[in-house]
PDB file of C-alpha atoms and ligand atoms in Angstrom:
ATOM      1  CA  MET A   1     306.539 -47.277  55.796  1.00 86.00           C
ATOM      2  CA  ASP A   2     303.868 -47.451  58.508  1.00 92.00           C
ATOM      3  CA  VAL A   3     300.866 -49.030  56.753  1.00 94.00           C
ATOM      4  CA  VAL A   4     298.247 -47.736  59.198  1.00 94.00           C
ATOM      5  CA  ARG A   5     299.607 -44.209  59.169  1.00 95.00           C
ATOM      6  CA  THR A   6     299.740 -44.194  55.405  1.00 96.00           C
ATOM      7  CA  SER A   7     296.176 -45.529  55.240  1.00 96.00           C
ATOM      8  CA  LYS A   8     294.988 -42.705  57.488  1.00 97.00           C
ATOM      9  CA  ARG A   9     296.800 -40.217  55.315  1.00 97.00           C
ATOM     10  CA  LEU A  10     295.191 -41.705  52.213  1.00 97.00           C
ATOM     11  CA  SER A  11     291.741 -41.484  53.842  1.00 97.00           C
ATOM     12  CA  PHE A  12     292.368 -37.859  54.719  1.00 98.00           C
ATOM     13  CA  VAL A  13     293.454 -36.953  51.201  1.00 98.00           C
ATOM     14  CA  LEU A  14     290.984 -39.085  49.220  1.00 98.00           C
ATOM     15  CA  ARG A  15     287.925 -38.411  51.420  1.00 97.00           C
ATOM     16  CA  HIS A  16     288.390 -34.971  52.862  1.00 97.00           C
ATOM     17  CA  ARG A  17     291.261 -32.780  51.755  1.00 98.00           C
ATOM     18  CA  PRO A  18     292.704 -33.644  48.315  1.00 98.00           C
ATOM     19  CA  ASP A  19     293.611 -29.964  48.024  1.00 98.00           C
ATOM     20  CA  SER A  20     295.991 -30.326  50.996  1.00 98.00           C
ATOM     21  CA  VAL A  21     298.452 -32.050  48.646  1.00 97.00           C
ATOM     22  CA  GLY A  22     297.413 -30.268  45.462  1.00 97.00           C
ATOM     23  CA  LEU A  23     295.098 -32.969  44.090  1.00 97.00           C
ATOM     24  CA  VAL A  24     291.639 -32.657  42.560  1.00 97.00           C
ATOM     25  CA  LEU A  25     289.228 -35.603  42.626  1.00 97.00           C
ATOM     26  CA  ASP A  26     287.031 -36.288  39.641  1.00 97.00           C
ATOM     27  CA  PRO A  27     283.240 -36.281  40.249  1.00 97.00           C
ATOM     28  CA  ALA A  28     283.281 -39.956  41.301  1.00 97.00           C
ATOM     29  CA  GLY A  29     286.183 -39.466  43.697  1.00 97.00           C
ATOM     30  CA  TRP A  30     288.955 -40.855  41.489  1.00 98.00           C
ATOM     31  CA  VAL A  31     292.448 -39.469  41.203  1.00 98.00           C
ATOM     32  CA  ASP A  32     295.360 -40.489  38.994  1.00 98.00           C
ATOM     33  CA  VAL A  33     297.616 -42.988  40.824  1.00 98.00           C
ATOM     34  CA  ASP A  34     300.848 -41.422  39.569  1.00 98.00           C
ATOM     35  CA  GLN A  35     299.752 -37.994  40.740  1.00 98.00           C
ATOM     36  CA  LEU A  36     298.874 -39.402  44.154  1.00 98.00           C
ATOM     37  CA  LEU A  37     302.219 -41.210  44.413  1.00 98.00           C
ATOM     38  CA  ALA A  38     304.079 -38.009  43.604  1.00 98.00           C
ATOM     39  CA  ALA A  39     301.982 -35.955  46.011  1.00 97.00           C
ATOM     40  CA  LEU A  40     302.431 -38.389  48.926  1.00 96.00           C
ATOM     41  CA  ARG A  41     305.964 -39.481  48.004  1.00 96.00           C
ATOM     42  CA  LEU A  42     305.020 -43.131  47.914  1.00 96.00           C
ATOM     43  CA  THR A  43     306.090 -45.898  45.560  1.00 96.00           C
ATOM     44  CA  ARG A  44     303.484 -47.850  43.618  1.00 95.00           C
ATOM     45  CA  GLU A  45     304.470 -50.940  45.593  1.00 95.00           C
ATOM     46  CA  GLN A  46     303.879 -49.173  48.922  1.00 96.00           C
ATOM     47  CA  LEU A  47     300.510 -47.902  47.756  1.00 96.00           C
ATOM     48  CA  GLU A  48     299.447 -51.333  46.568  1.00 95.00           C
ATOM     49  CA  ARG A  49     300.453 -52.814  49.927  1.00 96.00           C
ATOM     50  CA  VAL A  50     298.322 -50.281  51.800  1.00 96.00           C
ATOM     51  CA  VAL A  51     295.336 -50.898  49.528  1.00 96.00           C
ATOM     52  CA  ALA A  52     295.661 -54.692  49.637  1.00 95.00           C
ATOM     53  CA  THR A  53     296.175 -55.026  53.394  1.00 94.00           C
ATOM     54  CA  ASN A  54     293.647 -52.424  54.480  1.00 91.00           C
ATOM     55  CA  ASP A  55     291.425 -53.954  57.167  1.00 89.00           C
ATOM     56  CA  LYS A  56     288.251 -52.385  55.829  1.00 92.00           C
ATOM     57  CA  ARG A  57     289.141 -52.296  52.151  1.00 95.00           C
ATOM     58  CA  ARG A  58     288.720 -48.538  52.162  1.00 96.00           C
ATOM     59  CA  PHE A  59     290.329 -47.909  48.744  1.00 97.00           C
ATOM     60  CA  GLU A  60     289.999 -49.247  45.245  1.00 96.00           C
ATOM     61  CA  ILE A  61     292.392 -49.058  42.325  1.00 96.00           C
ATOM     62  CA  ALA A  62     290.981 -49.333  38.810  1.00 95.00           C
ATOM     63  CA  GLY A  63     293.532 -49.086  36.007  1.00 93.00           C
ATOM     64  CA  ASP A  64     295.542 -45.937  36.590  1.00 96.00           C
ATOM     65  CA  ARG A  65     293.114 -44.418  39.101  1.00 98.00           C
ATOM     66  CA  ILE A  66     292.398 -44.788  42.818  1.00 98.00           C
ATOM     67  CA  ARG A  67     289.601 -43.638  45.146  1.00 98.00           C
ATOM     68  CA  ALA A  68     288.196 -44.112  48.640  1.00 97.00           C
ATOM     69  CA  VAL A  69     285.133 -46.375  48.426  1.00 96.00           C
ATOM     70  CA  GLN A  70     283.121 -44.394  51.023  1.00 95.00           C
ATOM     71  CA  GLY A  71     283.429 -41.904  53.851  1.00 95.00           C
ATOM     72  CA  HIS A  72     283.882 -38.693  51.853  1.00 96.00           C
ATOM     73  CA  SER A  73     283.165 -35.235  53.148  1.00 96.00           C
ATOM     74  CA  VAL A  74     283.916 -33.644  49.776  1.00 95.00           C
ATOM     75  CA  ALA A  75     281.060 -33.845  47.287  1.00 92.00           C
ATOM     76  CA  VAL A  76     281.284 -37.054  45.251  1.00 94.00           C
ATOM     77  CA  GLU A  77     278.872 -39.149  43.263  1.00 94.00           C
ATOM     78  CA  LEU A  78     280.230 -42.635  43.880  1.00 94.00           C
ATOM     79  CA  GLY A  79     277.887 -44.248  41.377  1.00 94.00           C
ATOM     80  CA  TYR A  80     276.879 -47.315  43.365  1.00 96.00           C
ATOM     81  CA  ALA A  81     273.670 -48.752  41.978  1.00 96.00           C
ATOM     82  CA  PRO A  82     270.561 -48.404  44.129  1.00 97.00           C
ATOM     83  CA  GLU A  83     270.083 -51.662  45.967  1.00 97.00           C
ATOM     84  CA  ARG A  84     267.253 -53.067  48.064  1.00 98.00           C
ATOM     85  CA  PRO A  85     268.524 -53.284  51.644  1.00 98.00           C
ATOM     86  CA  PRO A  86     268.056 -56.197  54.029  1.00 98.00           C
ATOM     87  CA  ALA A  87     265.122 -55.925  56.452  1.00 98.00           C
ATOM     88  CA  GLN A  88     267.314 -54.375  59.103  1.00 98.00           C
ATOM     89  CA  LEU A  89     270.546 -52.435  59.169  1.00 98.00           C
ATOM     90  CA  PHE A  90     272.432 -51.024  62.152  1.00 98.00           C
ATOM     91  CA  HIS A  91     274.123 -47.804  63.177  1.00 98.00           C
ATOM     92  CA  GLY A  92     276.653 -47.501  65.970  1.00 98.00           C
ATOM     93  CA  THR A  93     276.810 -44.249  67.873  1.00 98.00           C
ATOM     94  CA  VAL A  94     277.197 -43.027  71.456  1.00 97.00           C
ATOM     95  CA  GLU A  95     274.759 -41.988  74.164  1.00 96.00           C
ATOM     96  CA  ARG A  96     275.439 -38.279  73.908  1.00 97.00           C
ATOM     97  CA  PHE A  97     274.176 -38.127  70.304  1.00 98.00           C
ATOM     98  CA  LEU A  98     270.933 -39.982  71.052  1.00 97.00           C
ATOM     99  CA  PRO A  99     268.710 -37.017  71.941  1.00 97.00           C
ATOM    100  CA  ALA A 100     269.516 -35.287  68.656  1.00 98.00           C
ATOM    101  CA  ILE A 101     269.311 -38.510  66.637  1.00 98.00           C
ATOM    102  CA  LEU A 102     265.946 -39.484  68.109  1.00 97.00           C
ATOM    103  CA  ALA A 103     264.624 -35.959  67.460  1.00 98.00           C
ATOM    104  CA  GLU A 104     265.850 -35.404  63.900  1.00 98.00           C
ATOM    105  CA  GLY A 105     266.970 -38.843  62.747  1.00 98.00           C
ATOM    106  CA  LEU A 106     270.353 -39.887  61.404  1.00 98.00           C
ATOM    107  CA  ARG A 107     271.959 -37.228  59.256  1.00 98.00           C
ATOM    108  CA  PRO A 108     275.144 -37.503  57.189  1.00 96.00           C
ATOM    109  CA  GLN A 109     276.764 -34.776  59.291  1.00 94.00           C
ATOM    110  CA  ARG A 110     280.057 -34.040  57.558  1.00 91.00           C
ATOM    111  CA  ARG A 111     279.943 -37.009  55.193  1.00 94.00           C
ATOM    112  CA  HIS A 112     278.092 -37.469  51.924  1.00 91.00           C
ATOM    113  CA  ALA A 113     275.765 -40.142  53.325  1.00 94.00           C
ATOM    114  CA  VAL A 114     274.632 -41.856  56.514  1.00 97.00           C
ATOM    115  CA  HIS A 115     276.708 -45.015  57.005  1.00 97.00           C
ATOM    116  CA  LEU A 116     274.916 -48.174  58.124  1.00 98.00           C
ATOM    117  CA  SER A 117     276.358 -51.561  59.055  1.00 98.00           C
ATOM    118  CA  PRO A 118     274.969 -54.950  58.019  1.00 97.00           C
ATOM    119  CA  ASP A 119     275.317 -56.422  61.513  1.00 97.00           C
ATOM    120  CA  VAL A 120     275.264 -55.399  65.166  1.00 97.00           C
ATOM    121  CA  ALA A 121     278.894 -56.314  65.824  1.00 97.00           C
ATOM    122  CA  THR A 122     280.173 -53.996  63.090  1.00 96.00           C
ATOM    123  CA  ALA A 123     277.901 -51.184  64.273  1.00 98.00           C
ATOM    124  CA  ARG A 124     279.170 -51.616  67.802  1.00 97.00           C
ATOM    125  CA  THR A 125     282.766 -51.257  66.578  1.00 96.00           C
ATOM    126  CA  VAL A 126     281.857 -48.079  64.674  1.00 96.00           C
ATOM    127  CA  GLY A 127     280.203 -46.584  67.771  1.00 97.00           C
ATOM    128  CA  ALA A 128     283.103 -47.608  70.006  1.00 97.00           C
ATOM    129  CA  ARG A 129     285.386 -45.145  68.158  1.00 95.00           C
ATOM    130  CA  ARG A 130     283.696 -42.445  70.251  1.00 96.00           C
ATOM    131  CA  GLY A 131     283.021 -44.091  73.616  1.00 96.00           C
ATOM    132  CA  ARG A 132     280.658 -46.706  74.951  1.00 96.00           C
ATOM    133  CA  PRO A 133     278.725 -47.777  71.867  1.00 96.00           C
ATOM    134  CA  VAL A 134     274.961 -47.597  71.496  1.00 97.00           C
ATOM    135  CA  VAL A 135     273.459 -49.481  68.550  1.00 98.00           C
ATOM    136  CA  LEU A 136     270.379 -48.368  66.648  1.00 98.00           C
ATOM    137  CA  ARG A 137     268.381 -50.715  64.475  1.00 98.00           C
ATOM    138  CA  VAL A 138     267.146 -49.237  61.216  1.00 98.00           C
ATOM    139  CA  ASP A 139     263.918 -50.529  59.689  1.00 98.00           C
ATOM    140  CA  ALA A 140     265.615 -50.455  56.302  1.00 98.00           C
ATOM    141  CA  VAL A 141     263.061 -52.211  54.129  1.00 98.00           C
ATOM    142  CA  ARG A 142     260.236 -49.994  55.351  1.00 98.00           C
ATOM    143  CA  LEU A 143     262.383 -46.924  54.731  1.00 98.00           C
ATOM    144  CA  ALA A 144     263.155 -48.192  51.215  1.00 98.00           C
ATOM    145  CA  ASP A 145     259.479 -48.917  50.601  1.00 98.00           C
ATOM    146  CA  ASP A 146     258.761 -45.355  51.679  1.00 98.00           C
ATOM    147  CA  GLY A 147     261.089 -44.055  48.983  1.00 97.00           C
ATOM    148  CA  ALA A 148     264.632 -43.840  50.394  1.00 98.00           C
ATOM    149  CA  VAL A 149     267.388 -44.924  48.019  1.00 97.00           C
ATOM    150  CA  PHE A 150     269.977 -47.272  49.506  1.00 98.00           C
ATOM    151  CA  SER A 151     273.267 -48.265  47.970  1.00 97.00           C
ATOM    152  CA  ARG A 152     276.204 -50.330  49.140  1.00 97.00           C
ATOM    153  CA  SER A 153     279.830 -49.280  48.877  1.00 95.00           C
ATOM    154  CA  ALA A 154     282.503 -51.599  47.516  1.00 93.00           C
ATOM    155  CA  ASN A 155     283.473 -52.511  51.097  1.00 94.00           C
ATOM    156  CA  GLY A 156     279.964 -53.400  52.230  1.00 94.00           C
ATOM    157  CA  VAL A 157     278.899 -50.221  54.022  1.00 96.00           C
ATOM    158  CA  TRP A 158     275.241 -49.307  53.354  1.00 98.00           C
ATOM    159  CA  LEU A 159     274.639 -45.690  52.390  1.00 97.00           C
ATOM    160  CA  VAL A 160     271.469 -43.620  52.549  1.00 97.00           C
ATOM    161  CA  ASP A 161     270.756 -39.888  52.608  1.00 96.00           C
ATOM    162  CA  ALA A 162     269.012 -39.821  55.982  1.00 98.00           C
ATOM    163  CA  VAL A 163     267.047 -41.984  58.429  1.00 98.00           C
ATOM    164  CA  PRO A 164     264.040 -40.306  60.089  1.00 98.00           C
ATOM    165  CA  PRO A 165     263.476 -41.135  63.774  1.00 98.00           C
ATOM    166  CA  SER A 166     260.412 -43.310  63.157  1.00 98.00           C
ATOM    167  CA  TYR A 167     262.629 -45.940  61.475  1.00 98.00           C
ATOM    168  CA  LEU A 168     265.024 -46.184  64.446  1.00 98.00           C
ATOM    169  CA  THR A 169     265.004 -48.423  67.507  1.00 98.00           C
ATOM    170  CA  VAL A 170     267.631 -48.274  70.260  1.00 98.00           C
ATOM    171  CA  LEU A 171     268.872 -51.802  70.966  1.00 96.00           C
ATOM    172  CA  ASP A 172     269.372 -52.965  74.509  1.00 81.00           C
ATOM    173  CA  ASP A 173     272.941 -53.895  75.462  1.00 71.00           C
TER     174      ASP A 173
HETATM  175  C1  HQG B 201     276.222 -39.046  64.576  1.00 89.21           C
HETATM  176  C2  HQG B 201     284.273 -45.261  59.783  1.00 89.21           C
HETATM  177  C3  HQG B 201     273.686 -35.868  66.180  1.00 89.21           C
HETATM  178  C4  HQG B 201     276.510 -40.445  64.135  1.00 89.21           C
HETATM  179  C5  HQG B 201     283.215 -46.117  60.448  1.00 89.21           C
HETATM  180  C6  HQG B 201     278.023 -40.478  64.235  1.00 89.21           C
HETATM  181  C7  HQG B 201     282.035 -45.978  59.510  1.00 89.21           C
HETATM  182  C8  HQG B 201     274.263 -37.517  64.733  1.00 89.21           C
HETATM  183  C9  HQG B 201     278.430 -39.064  63.906  1.00 89.21           C
HETATM  184  C10 HQG B 201     282.247 -44.643  58.859  1.00 89.21           C
HETATM  185  C11 HQG B 201     273.101 -37.306  63.979  1.00 89.21           C
HETATM  186  C12 HQG B 201     278.978 -38.915  62.504  1.00 89.21           C
HETATM  187  C13 HQG B 201     281.216 -43.653  59.270  1.00 89.21           C
HETATM  188  C14 HQG B 201     272.210 -36.312  64.432  1.00 89.21           C
HETATM  189  C15 HQG B 201     274.184 -38.896  63.053  1.00 89.21           C
HETATM  190  N1  HQG B 201     272.541 -35.619  65.528  1.00 89.21           N
HETATM  191  N2  HQG B 201     274.575 -36.803  65.812  1.00 89.21           N
HETATM  192  N3  HQG B 201     271.056 -36.051  63.785  1.00 89.21           N
HETATM  193  N4  HQG B 201     273.068 -38.179  62.961  1.00 89.21           N
HETATM  194  N5  HQG B 201     274.927 -38.512  64.117  1.00 89.21           N
HETATM  195  O1  HQG B 201     282.236 -40.563  61.499  1.00 89.21           O
HETATM  196  O2  HQG B 201     278.707 -43.507  60.976  1.00 89.21           O
HETATM  197  O3  HQG B 201     287.227 -46.345  59.496  1.00 89.21           O
HETATM  198  O4  HQG B 201     280.678 -39.174  60.058  1.00 89.21           O
HETATM  199  O5  HQG B 201     275.898 -41.385  64.998  1.00 89.21           O
HETATM  200  O6  HQG B 201     283.640 -47.440  60.599  1.00 89.21           O
HETATM  201  O7  HQG B 201     280.313 -42.858  62.869  1.00 89.21           O
HETATM  202  O8  HQG B 201     286.617 -44.177  58.464  1.00 89.21           O
HETATM  203  O9  HQG B 201     279.929 -41.383  60.827  1.00 89.21           O
HETATM  204  O10 HQG B 201     278.462 -40.810  65.525  1.00 89.21           O
HETATM  205  O11 HQG B 201     281.929 -46.960  58.549  1.00 89.21           O
HETATM  206  O12 HQG B 201     286.573 -46.281  57.108  1.00 89.21           O
HETATM  207  O13 HQG B 201     277.256 -38.271  64.001  1.00 89.21           O
HETATM  208  O14 HQG B 201     283.531 -44.196  59.277  1.00 89.21           O
HETATM  209  O15 HQG B 201     284.911 -45.943  58.770  1.00 89.21           O
HETATM  210  O16 HQG B 201     280.228 -39.535  62.474  1.00 89.21           O
HETATM  211  O17 HQG B 201     281.185 -43.532  60.691  1.00 89.21           O
HETATM  212  P1  HQG B 201     280.857 -40.120  61.148  1.00 89.21           P
HETATM  213  P2  HQG B 201     279.968 -42.866  61.429  1.00 89.21           P
HETATM  214  P3  HQG B 201     286.424 -45.667  58.434  1.00 89.21           P
END
């Protein structure tokens, strides 16, 4: 079994298209492990290896259920408690999105939330998936003080509904 390929397949099914293999997520994104194993033709041992070795700890198993910890495009209520963010958070993107981002702010696009990183290095890696990365600093505490609700996924990604442009600063390289 190719661990990375299987992880990508799991992300696809548990975040975006559970229906593609006949699964239905519960409202918090969980699905029965045995059903997932049958649908993906995996053994429990293979699944546990993918979950345990995943570089970004993208999945969590609790009892007989499994879910992706963030990154969904299907509607889910992950249930992470609201949490006060650090003073600053970061978002990695690419130059071509900047005009839109600086005009309308960060939007979740296809996902259920805007994803923010706790440090510049992580944000740069996220942006680099699409080209030369550009990092934005988010004035997170001010945004929280102004009423935005932040939460943090089980793998340390900060989530928020949106970030208006006035809370964003483009960092120099
Ligand atoms: C951009 C990966 C135009 C945004 C990563 C991003 C992350 C706008 C893209 C996680 C915009 C959305 C999430 C606006 C935002 N106008 N473009 N108003 N607002 N954008 O993939 O944050 O490996 O949905 O900058 O590591 O890149 O999958 O979000 O470029 O943690 O676990 O629209 O996905 O994790 O792209 O990445 P995405 P993201 P995994």
